[in-house]
mmCIF file of C-alpha atoms in Angstrom:
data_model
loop_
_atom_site.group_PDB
_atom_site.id
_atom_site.type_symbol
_atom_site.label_atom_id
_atom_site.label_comp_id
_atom_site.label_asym_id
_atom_site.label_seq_id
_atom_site.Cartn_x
_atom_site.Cartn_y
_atom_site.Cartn_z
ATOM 1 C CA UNK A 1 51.392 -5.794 80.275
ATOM 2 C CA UNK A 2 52.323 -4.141 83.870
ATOM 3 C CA UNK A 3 55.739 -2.422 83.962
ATOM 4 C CA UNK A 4 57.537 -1.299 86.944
ATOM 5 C CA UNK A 5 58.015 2.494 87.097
ATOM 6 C CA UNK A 6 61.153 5.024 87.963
ATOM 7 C CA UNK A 7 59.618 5.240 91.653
ATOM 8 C CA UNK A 8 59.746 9.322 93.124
ATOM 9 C CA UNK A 9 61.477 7.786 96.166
ATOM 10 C CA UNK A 10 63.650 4.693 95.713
ATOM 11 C CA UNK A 11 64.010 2.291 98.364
ATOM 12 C CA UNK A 12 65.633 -1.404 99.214
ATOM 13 C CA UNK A 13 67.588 -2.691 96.510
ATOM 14 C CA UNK A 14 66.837 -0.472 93.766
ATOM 15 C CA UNK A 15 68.273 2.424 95.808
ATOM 16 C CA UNK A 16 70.896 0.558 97.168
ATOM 17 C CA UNK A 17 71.853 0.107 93.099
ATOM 18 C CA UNK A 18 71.352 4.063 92.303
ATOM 19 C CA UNK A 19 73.514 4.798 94.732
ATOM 20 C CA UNK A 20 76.299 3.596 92.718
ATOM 21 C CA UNK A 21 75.336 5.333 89.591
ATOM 22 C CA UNK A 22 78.068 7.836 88.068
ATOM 23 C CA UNK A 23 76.850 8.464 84.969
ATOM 24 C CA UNK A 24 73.480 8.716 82.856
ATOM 25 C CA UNK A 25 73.686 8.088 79.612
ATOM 26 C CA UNK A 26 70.623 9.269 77.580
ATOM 27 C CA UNK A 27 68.626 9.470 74.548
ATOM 28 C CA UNK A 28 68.272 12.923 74.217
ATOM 29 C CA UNK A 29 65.190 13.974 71.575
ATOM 30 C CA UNK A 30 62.202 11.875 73.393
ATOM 31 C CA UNK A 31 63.889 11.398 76.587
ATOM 32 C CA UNK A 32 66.077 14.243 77.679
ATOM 33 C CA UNK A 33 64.754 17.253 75.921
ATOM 34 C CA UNK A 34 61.081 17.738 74.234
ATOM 35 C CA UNK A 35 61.279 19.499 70.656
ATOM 36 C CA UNK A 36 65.165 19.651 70.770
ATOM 37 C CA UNK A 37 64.707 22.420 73.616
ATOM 38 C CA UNK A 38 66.109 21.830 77.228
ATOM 39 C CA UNK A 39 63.847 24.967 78.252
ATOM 40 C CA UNK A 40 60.913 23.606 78.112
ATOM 41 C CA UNK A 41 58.219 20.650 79.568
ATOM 42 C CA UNK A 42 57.305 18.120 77.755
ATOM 43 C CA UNK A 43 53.824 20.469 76.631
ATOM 44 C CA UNK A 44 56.412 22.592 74.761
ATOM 45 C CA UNK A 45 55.732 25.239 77.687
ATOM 46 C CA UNK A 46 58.719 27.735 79.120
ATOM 47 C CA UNK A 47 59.827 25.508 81.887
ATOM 48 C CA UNK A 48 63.500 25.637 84.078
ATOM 49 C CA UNK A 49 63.284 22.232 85.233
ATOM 50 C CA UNK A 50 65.086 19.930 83.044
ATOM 51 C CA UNK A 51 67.856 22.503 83.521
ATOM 52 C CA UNK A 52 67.929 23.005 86.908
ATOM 53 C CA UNK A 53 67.967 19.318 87.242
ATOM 54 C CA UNK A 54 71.233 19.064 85.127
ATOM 55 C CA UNK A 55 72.444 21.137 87.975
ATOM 56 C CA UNK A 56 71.405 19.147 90.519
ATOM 57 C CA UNK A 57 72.685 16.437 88.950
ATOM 58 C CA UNK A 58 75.956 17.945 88.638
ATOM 59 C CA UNK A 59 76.418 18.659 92.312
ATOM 60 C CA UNK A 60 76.045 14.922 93.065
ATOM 61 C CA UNK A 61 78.667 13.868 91.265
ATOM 62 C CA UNK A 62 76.394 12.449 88.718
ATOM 63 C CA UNK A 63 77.960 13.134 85.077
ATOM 64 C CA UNK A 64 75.012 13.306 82.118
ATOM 65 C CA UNK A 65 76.538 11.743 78.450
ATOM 66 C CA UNK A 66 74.135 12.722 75.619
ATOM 67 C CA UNK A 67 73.833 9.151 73.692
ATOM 68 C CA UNK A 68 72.393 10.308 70.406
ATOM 69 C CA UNK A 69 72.025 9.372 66.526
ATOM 70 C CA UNK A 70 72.755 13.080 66.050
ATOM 71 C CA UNK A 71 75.943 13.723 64.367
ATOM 72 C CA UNK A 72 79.127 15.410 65.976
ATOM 73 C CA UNK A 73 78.517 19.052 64.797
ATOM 74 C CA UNK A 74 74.834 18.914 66.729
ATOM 75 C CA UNK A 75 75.753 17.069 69.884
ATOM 76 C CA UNK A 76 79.051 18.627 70.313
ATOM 77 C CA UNK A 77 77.267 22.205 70.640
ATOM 78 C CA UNK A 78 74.652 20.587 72.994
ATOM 79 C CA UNK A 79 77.530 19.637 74.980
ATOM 80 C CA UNK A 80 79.267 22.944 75.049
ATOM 81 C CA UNK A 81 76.306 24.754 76.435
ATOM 82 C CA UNK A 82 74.772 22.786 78.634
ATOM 83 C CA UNK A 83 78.305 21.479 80.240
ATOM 84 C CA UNK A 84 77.854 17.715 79.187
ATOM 85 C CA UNK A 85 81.063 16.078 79.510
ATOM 86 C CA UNK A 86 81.223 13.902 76.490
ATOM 87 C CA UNK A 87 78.679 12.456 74.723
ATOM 88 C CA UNK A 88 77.746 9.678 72.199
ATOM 89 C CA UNK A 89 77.142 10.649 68.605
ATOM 90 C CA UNK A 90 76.050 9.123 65.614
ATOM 91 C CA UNK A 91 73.859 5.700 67.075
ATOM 92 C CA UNK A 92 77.317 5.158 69.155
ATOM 93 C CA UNK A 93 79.733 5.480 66.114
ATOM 94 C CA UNK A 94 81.492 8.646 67.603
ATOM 95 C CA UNK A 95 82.665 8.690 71.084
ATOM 96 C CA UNK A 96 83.773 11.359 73.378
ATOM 97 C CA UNK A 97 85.052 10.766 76.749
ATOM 98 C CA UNK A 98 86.025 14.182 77.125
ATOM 99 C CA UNK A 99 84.051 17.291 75.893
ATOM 100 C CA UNK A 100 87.272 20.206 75.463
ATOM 101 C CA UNK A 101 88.536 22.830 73.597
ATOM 102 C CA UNK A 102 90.643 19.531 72.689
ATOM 103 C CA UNK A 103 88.018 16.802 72.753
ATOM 104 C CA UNK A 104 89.165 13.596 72.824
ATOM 105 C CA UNK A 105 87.026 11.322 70.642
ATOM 106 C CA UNK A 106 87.334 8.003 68.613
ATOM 107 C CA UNK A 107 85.110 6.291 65.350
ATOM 108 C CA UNK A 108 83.836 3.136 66.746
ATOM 109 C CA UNK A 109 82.658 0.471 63.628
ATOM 110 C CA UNK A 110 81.863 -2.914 65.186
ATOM 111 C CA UNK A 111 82.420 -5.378 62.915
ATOM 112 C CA UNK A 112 82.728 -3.055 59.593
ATOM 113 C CA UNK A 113 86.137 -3.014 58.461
ATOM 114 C CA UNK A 114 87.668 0.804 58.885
ATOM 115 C CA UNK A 115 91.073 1.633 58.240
ATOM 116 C CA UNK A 116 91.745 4.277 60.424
ATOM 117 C CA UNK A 117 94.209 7.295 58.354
ATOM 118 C CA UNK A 118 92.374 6.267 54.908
ATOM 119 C CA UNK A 119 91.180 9.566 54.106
ATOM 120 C CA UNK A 120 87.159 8.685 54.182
ATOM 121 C CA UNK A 121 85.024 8.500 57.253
ATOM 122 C CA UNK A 122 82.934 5.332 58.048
ATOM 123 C CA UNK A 123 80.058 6.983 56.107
ATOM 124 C CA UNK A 124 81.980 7.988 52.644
ATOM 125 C CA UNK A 125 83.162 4.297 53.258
ATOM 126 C CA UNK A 126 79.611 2.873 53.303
ATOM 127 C CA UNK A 127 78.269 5.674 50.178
ATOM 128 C CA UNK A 128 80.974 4.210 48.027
ATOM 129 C CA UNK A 129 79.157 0.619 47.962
ATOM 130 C CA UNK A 130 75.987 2.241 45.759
ATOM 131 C CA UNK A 131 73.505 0.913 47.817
ATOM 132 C CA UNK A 132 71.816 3.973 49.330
ATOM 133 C CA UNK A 133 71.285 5.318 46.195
ATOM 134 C CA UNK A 134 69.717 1.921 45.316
ATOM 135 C CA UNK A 135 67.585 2.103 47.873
ATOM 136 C CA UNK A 136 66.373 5.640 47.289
ATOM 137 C CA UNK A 137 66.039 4.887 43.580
ATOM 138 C CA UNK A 138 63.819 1.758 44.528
ATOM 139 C CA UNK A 139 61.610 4.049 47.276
ATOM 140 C CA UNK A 140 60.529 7.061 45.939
ATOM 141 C CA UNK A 141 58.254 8.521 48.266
ATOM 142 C CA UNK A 142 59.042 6.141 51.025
ATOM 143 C CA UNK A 143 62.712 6.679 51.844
ATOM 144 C CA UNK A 144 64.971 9.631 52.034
ATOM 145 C CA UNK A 145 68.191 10.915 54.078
ATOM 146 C CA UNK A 146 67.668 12.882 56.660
ATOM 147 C CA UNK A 147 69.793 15.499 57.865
ATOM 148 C CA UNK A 148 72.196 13.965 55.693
ATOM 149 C CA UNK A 149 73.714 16.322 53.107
ATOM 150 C CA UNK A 150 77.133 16.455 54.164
ATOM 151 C CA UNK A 151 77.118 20.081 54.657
ATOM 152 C CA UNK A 152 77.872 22.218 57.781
ATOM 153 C CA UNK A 153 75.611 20.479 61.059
ATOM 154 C CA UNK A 154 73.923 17.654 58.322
ATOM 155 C CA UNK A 155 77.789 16.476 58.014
ATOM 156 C CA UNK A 156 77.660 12.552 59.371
ATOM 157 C CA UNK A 157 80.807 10.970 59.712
ATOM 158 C CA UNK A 158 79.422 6.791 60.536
ATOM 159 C CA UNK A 159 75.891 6.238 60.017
ATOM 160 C CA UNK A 160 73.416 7.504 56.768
ATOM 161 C CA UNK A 161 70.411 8.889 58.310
ATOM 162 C CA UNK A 162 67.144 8.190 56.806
ATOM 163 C CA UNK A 163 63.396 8.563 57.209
ATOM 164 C CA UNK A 164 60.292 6.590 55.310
ATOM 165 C CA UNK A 165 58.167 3.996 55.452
ATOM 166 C CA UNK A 166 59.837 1.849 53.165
ATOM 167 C CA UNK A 167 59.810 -2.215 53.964
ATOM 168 C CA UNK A 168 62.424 -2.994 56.486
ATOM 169 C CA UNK A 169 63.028 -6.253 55.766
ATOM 170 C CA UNK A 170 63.844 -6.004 51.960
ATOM 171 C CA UNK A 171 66.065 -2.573 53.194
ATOM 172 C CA UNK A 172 67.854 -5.077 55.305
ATOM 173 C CA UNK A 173 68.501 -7.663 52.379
ATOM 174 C CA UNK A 174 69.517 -5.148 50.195
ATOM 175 C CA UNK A 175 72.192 -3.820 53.283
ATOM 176 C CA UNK A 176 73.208 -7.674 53.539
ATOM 177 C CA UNK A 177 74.244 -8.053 49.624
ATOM 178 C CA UNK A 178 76.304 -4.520 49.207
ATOM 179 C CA UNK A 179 79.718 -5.770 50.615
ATOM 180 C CA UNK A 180 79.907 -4.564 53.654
ATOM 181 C CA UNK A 181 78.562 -5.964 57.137
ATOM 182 C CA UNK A 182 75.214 -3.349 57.949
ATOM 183 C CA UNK A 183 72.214 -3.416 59.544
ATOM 184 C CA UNK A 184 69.328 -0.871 59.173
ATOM 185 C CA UNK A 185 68.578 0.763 63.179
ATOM 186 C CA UNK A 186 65.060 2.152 64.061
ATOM 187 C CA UNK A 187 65.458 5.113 65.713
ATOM 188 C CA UNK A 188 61.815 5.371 66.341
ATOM 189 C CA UNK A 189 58.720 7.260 65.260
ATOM 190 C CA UNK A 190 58.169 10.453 63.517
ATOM 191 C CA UNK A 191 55.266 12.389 65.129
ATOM 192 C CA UNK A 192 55.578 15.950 62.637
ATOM 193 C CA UNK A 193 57.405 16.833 59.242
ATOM 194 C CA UNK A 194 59.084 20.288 59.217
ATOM 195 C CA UNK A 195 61.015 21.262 55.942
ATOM 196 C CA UNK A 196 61.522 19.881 52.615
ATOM 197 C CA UNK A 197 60.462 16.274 52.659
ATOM 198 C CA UNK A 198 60.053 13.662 49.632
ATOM 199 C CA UNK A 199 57.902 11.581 51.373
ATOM 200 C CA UNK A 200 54.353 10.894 50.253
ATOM 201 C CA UNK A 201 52.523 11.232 53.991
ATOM 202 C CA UNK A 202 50.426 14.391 55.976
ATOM 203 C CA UNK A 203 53.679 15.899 57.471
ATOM 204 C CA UNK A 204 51.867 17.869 60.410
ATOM 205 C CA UNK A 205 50.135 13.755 61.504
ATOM 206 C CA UNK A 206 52.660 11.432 59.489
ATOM 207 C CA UNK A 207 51.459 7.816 59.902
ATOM 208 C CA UNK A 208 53.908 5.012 60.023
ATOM 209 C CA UNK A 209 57.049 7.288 59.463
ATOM 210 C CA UNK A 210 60.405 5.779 61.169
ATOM 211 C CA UNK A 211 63.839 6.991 61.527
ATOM 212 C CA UNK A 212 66.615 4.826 60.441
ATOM 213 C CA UNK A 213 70.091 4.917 60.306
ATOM 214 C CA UNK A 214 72.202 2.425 57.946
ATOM 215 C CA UNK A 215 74.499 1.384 60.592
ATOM 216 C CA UNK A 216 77.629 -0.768 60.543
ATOM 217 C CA UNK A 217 77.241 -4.391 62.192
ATOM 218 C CA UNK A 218 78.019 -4.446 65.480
ATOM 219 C CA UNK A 219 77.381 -0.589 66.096
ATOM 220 C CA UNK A 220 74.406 0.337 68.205
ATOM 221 C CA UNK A 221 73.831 2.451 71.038
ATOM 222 C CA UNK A 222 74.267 -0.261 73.509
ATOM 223 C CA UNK A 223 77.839 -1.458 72.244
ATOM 224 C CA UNK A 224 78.735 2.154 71.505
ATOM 225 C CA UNK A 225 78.153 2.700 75.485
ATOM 226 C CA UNK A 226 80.008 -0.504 76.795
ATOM 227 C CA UNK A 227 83.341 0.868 74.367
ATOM 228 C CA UNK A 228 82.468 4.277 75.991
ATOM 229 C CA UNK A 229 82.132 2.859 79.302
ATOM 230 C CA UNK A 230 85.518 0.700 78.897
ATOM 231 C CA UNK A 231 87.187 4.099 77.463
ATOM 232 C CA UNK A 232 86.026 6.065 80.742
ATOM 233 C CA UNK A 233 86.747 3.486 82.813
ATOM 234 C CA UNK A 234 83.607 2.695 84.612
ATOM 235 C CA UNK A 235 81.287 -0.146 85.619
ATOM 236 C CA UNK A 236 78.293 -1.114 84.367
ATOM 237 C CA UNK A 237 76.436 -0.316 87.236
ATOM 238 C CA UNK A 238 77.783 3.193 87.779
ATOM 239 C CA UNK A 239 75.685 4.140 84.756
ATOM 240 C CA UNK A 240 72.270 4.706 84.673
ATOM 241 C CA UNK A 241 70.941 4.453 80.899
ATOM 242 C CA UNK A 242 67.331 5.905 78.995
ATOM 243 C CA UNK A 243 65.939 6.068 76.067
ATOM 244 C CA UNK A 244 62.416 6.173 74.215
ATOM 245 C CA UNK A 245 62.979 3.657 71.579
ATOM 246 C CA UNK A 246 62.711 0.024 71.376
ATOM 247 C CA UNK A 247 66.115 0.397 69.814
ATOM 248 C CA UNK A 248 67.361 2.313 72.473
ATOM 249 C CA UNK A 249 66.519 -0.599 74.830
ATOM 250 C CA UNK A 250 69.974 -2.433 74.298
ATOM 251 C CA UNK A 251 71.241 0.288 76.471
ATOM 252 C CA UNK A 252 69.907 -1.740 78.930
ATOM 253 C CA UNK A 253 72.333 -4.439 78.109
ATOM 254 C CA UNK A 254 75.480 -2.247 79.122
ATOM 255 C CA UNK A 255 74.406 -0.465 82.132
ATOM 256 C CA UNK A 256 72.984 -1.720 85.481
ATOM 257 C CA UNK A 257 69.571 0.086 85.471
ATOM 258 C CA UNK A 258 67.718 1.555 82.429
ATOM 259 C CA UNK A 259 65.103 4.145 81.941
ATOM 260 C CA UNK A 260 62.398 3.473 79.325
ATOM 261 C CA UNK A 261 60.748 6.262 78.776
ATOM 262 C CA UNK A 262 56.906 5.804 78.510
ATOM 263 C CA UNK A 263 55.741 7.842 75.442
ATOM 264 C CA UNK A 264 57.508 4.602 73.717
ATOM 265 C CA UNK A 265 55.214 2.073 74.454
ATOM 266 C CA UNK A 266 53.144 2.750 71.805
ATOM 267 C CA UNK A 267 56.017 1.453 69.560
ATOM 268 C CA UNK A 268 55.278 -2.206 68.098
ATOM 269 C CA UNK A 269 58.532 -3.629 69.295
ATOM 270 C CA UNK A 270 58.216 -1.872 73.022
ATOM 271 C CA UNK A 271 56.810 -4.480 74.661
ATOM 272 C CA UNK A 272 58.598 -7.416 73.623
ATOM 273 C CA UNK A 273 62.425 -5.935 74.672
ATOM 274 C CA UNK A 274 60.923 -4.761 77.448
ATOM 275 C CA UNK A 275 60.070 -8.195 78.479
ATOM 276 C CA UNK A 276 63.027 -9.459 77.601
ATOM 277 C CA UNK A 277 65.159 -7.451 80.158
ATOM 278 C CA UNK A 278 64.655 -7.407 84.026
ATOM 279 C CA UNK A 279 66.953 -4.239 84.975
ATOM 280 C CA UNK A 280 64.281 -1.703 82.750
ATOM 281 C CA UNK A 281 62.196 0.901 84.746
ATOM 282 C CA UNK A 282 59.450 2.698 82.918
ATOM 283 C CA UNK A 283 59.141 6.503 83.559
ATOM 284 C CA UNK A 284 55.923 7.796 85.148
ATOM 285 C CA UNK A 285 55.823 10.563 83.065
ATOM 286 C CA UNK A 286 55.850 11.176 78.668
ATOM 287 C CA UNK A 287 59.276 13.010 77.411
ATOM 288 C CA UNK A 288 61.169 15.503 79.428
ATOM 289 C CA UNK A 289 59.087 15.547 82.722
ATOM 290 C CA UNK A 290 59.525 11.456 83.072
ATOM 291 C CA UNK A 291 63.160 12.739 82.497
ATOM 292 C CA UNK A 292 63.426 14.719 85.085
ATOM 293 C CA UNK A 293 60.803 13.128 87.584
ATOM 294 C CA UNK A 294 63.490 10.334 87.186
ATOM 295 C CA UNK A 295 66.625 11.862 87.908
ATOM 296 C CA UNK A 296 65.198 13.306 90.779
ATOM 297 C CA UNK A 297 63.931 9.496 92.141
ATOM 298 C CA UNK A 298 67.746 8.913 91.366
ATOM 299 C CA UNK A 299 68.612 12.219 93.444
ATOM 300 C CA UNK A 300 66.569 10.920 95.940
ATOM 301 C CA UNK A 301 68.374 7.867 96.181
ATOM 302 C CA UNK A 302 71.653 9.440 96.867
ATOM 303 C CA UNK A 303 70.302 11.504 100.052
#
């Protein structure tokens, strides 16, 4: 399958619509940064780019919103240093419109019922049904939390973070009979294994590792953004969206123009939501230099 790419210098309608863009919101590990590093290329090499593009950025008016399945304690510090605004935690289950000393924020749960003031986050709320320890008990080997302890920057407040190769469908029917409304989110591939592990794979070439995240129904990155685009105010096409997942592809839904980042079309599911959206552009480039070959093509557009 042909895809249409991020062109380096927008013209005729596409650059009449990036004009109007006010906002990128982005995947960042994949997308935005390369190794969880915003110094360096996508080879891992010592490169000034994807920040000095931020700054460009910046100058144009054009605000960047981390859109993550990090948690707040991770994304918050991204924020902080590299003068993001706000940002989208937590597969779209924390929002902040405004990154502060006083940030405001808000838990977003689609259709999971939440009582805000209860004393539990979202996630205590969805531990308390059993079923992840089910489904751990039922996996060994092929399913564990991931940066999910509930200590210090593994502290998740909505989602339960998990990695494996477990079988997604009976995951899914064991998330439909625990009582509450979930839905298990692939958050995309797993290309290296640093640090303790459980799971039964090579951890420097792991094969047929995901990322997951037990999510409440109705949460995803794509309805987290439209609430965070109603809570800022904006419309949909003054945001620019990308990601590197298939998952990440109902961005595309709430923004005018998304950016699919190519080192995801590997991904078994890539092609077919691709295919099913006609506002997607596909970066020219793998990682952070599609990144930032992109946002300059958007830079471009605004000359």
């Amino acid at each position: 399958m042909t895809h249409t790419t991020f062109p380096e210098r927008p013209t005729g309608e596409l650059a009449e619509r990036l004009r109007k863009v006010r906002y990128v919101i982005t995947d960042a590990d994949g997308t935005m940064f390369t190794g969880a590093k915003a110094t360096v290329n996508t080879a891992g090499e010592p490169c000034a780019e994807l920040v000095q593009t931020l700054v460009e950025l910046t100058r144009a008016g054009v605000s960047v919103i981390p859109c993550t399945g990090r948690n707040r304690a991770m994304i918050m510090e991204d924020a902080r240093v590299l003068g993001f605004p706000g940002w989208i935690a937590e597969m779209g289950g924390v929002l902040c419109t405004k990154q502060a000393s006083q940030p405001e924020w808000h838990y977003f749960c689609g259709r999971m019922p939440y009582e805000e003031g209860c004393g539990k986050t979202p996630h205590d709320v969805i531990w308390e049904t059993g079923v992840i320890d089910e489904m751990l008990e039922r996996w060994p080997g092929h399913l564990e939390t991931y940066h999910d302890n509930g200590i210090g920057f593994e502290y998740r407040e909505v989602t339960v973070a998990m990695r494996g190769d477990a079988p997604e469908d009976e995951i899914q029917d064991m998330l439909d009979h625990c009582g509450l409304p979930l839905y298990l989110s692939d958050n995309g591939m797993v290309d290296h294994i640093s640090g303790d592990s459980t799971l039964e794979c090579d951890r420097s070439h792991p094969q047929g590792i995901h990322t997951y995240h037990v999510t409440p129904a109705g949460v995803s990155k794509g309805t987290g953004i439209v609430r965070f685009v109603e809570l800022a105010g904006l419309a949909p096409e003054e945001v620019l969206g990308a990601g590197d997942s298939p998952a990440d592809c109902v961005i595309a839904d709430a923004v005018g123009t998304f950016l699919f980042m190519c080192n995801g079309l590997g991904h078994e599911r890539a092609e077919e939501e691709l295919a099913a959206r006609d506002n997607i552009l596909v970066s020219t480039k793998r990682a952070t230099d599609g990144w930032v070959a992109a946002m300059r093509g958007l830079l471009a557009a605004k000359e």
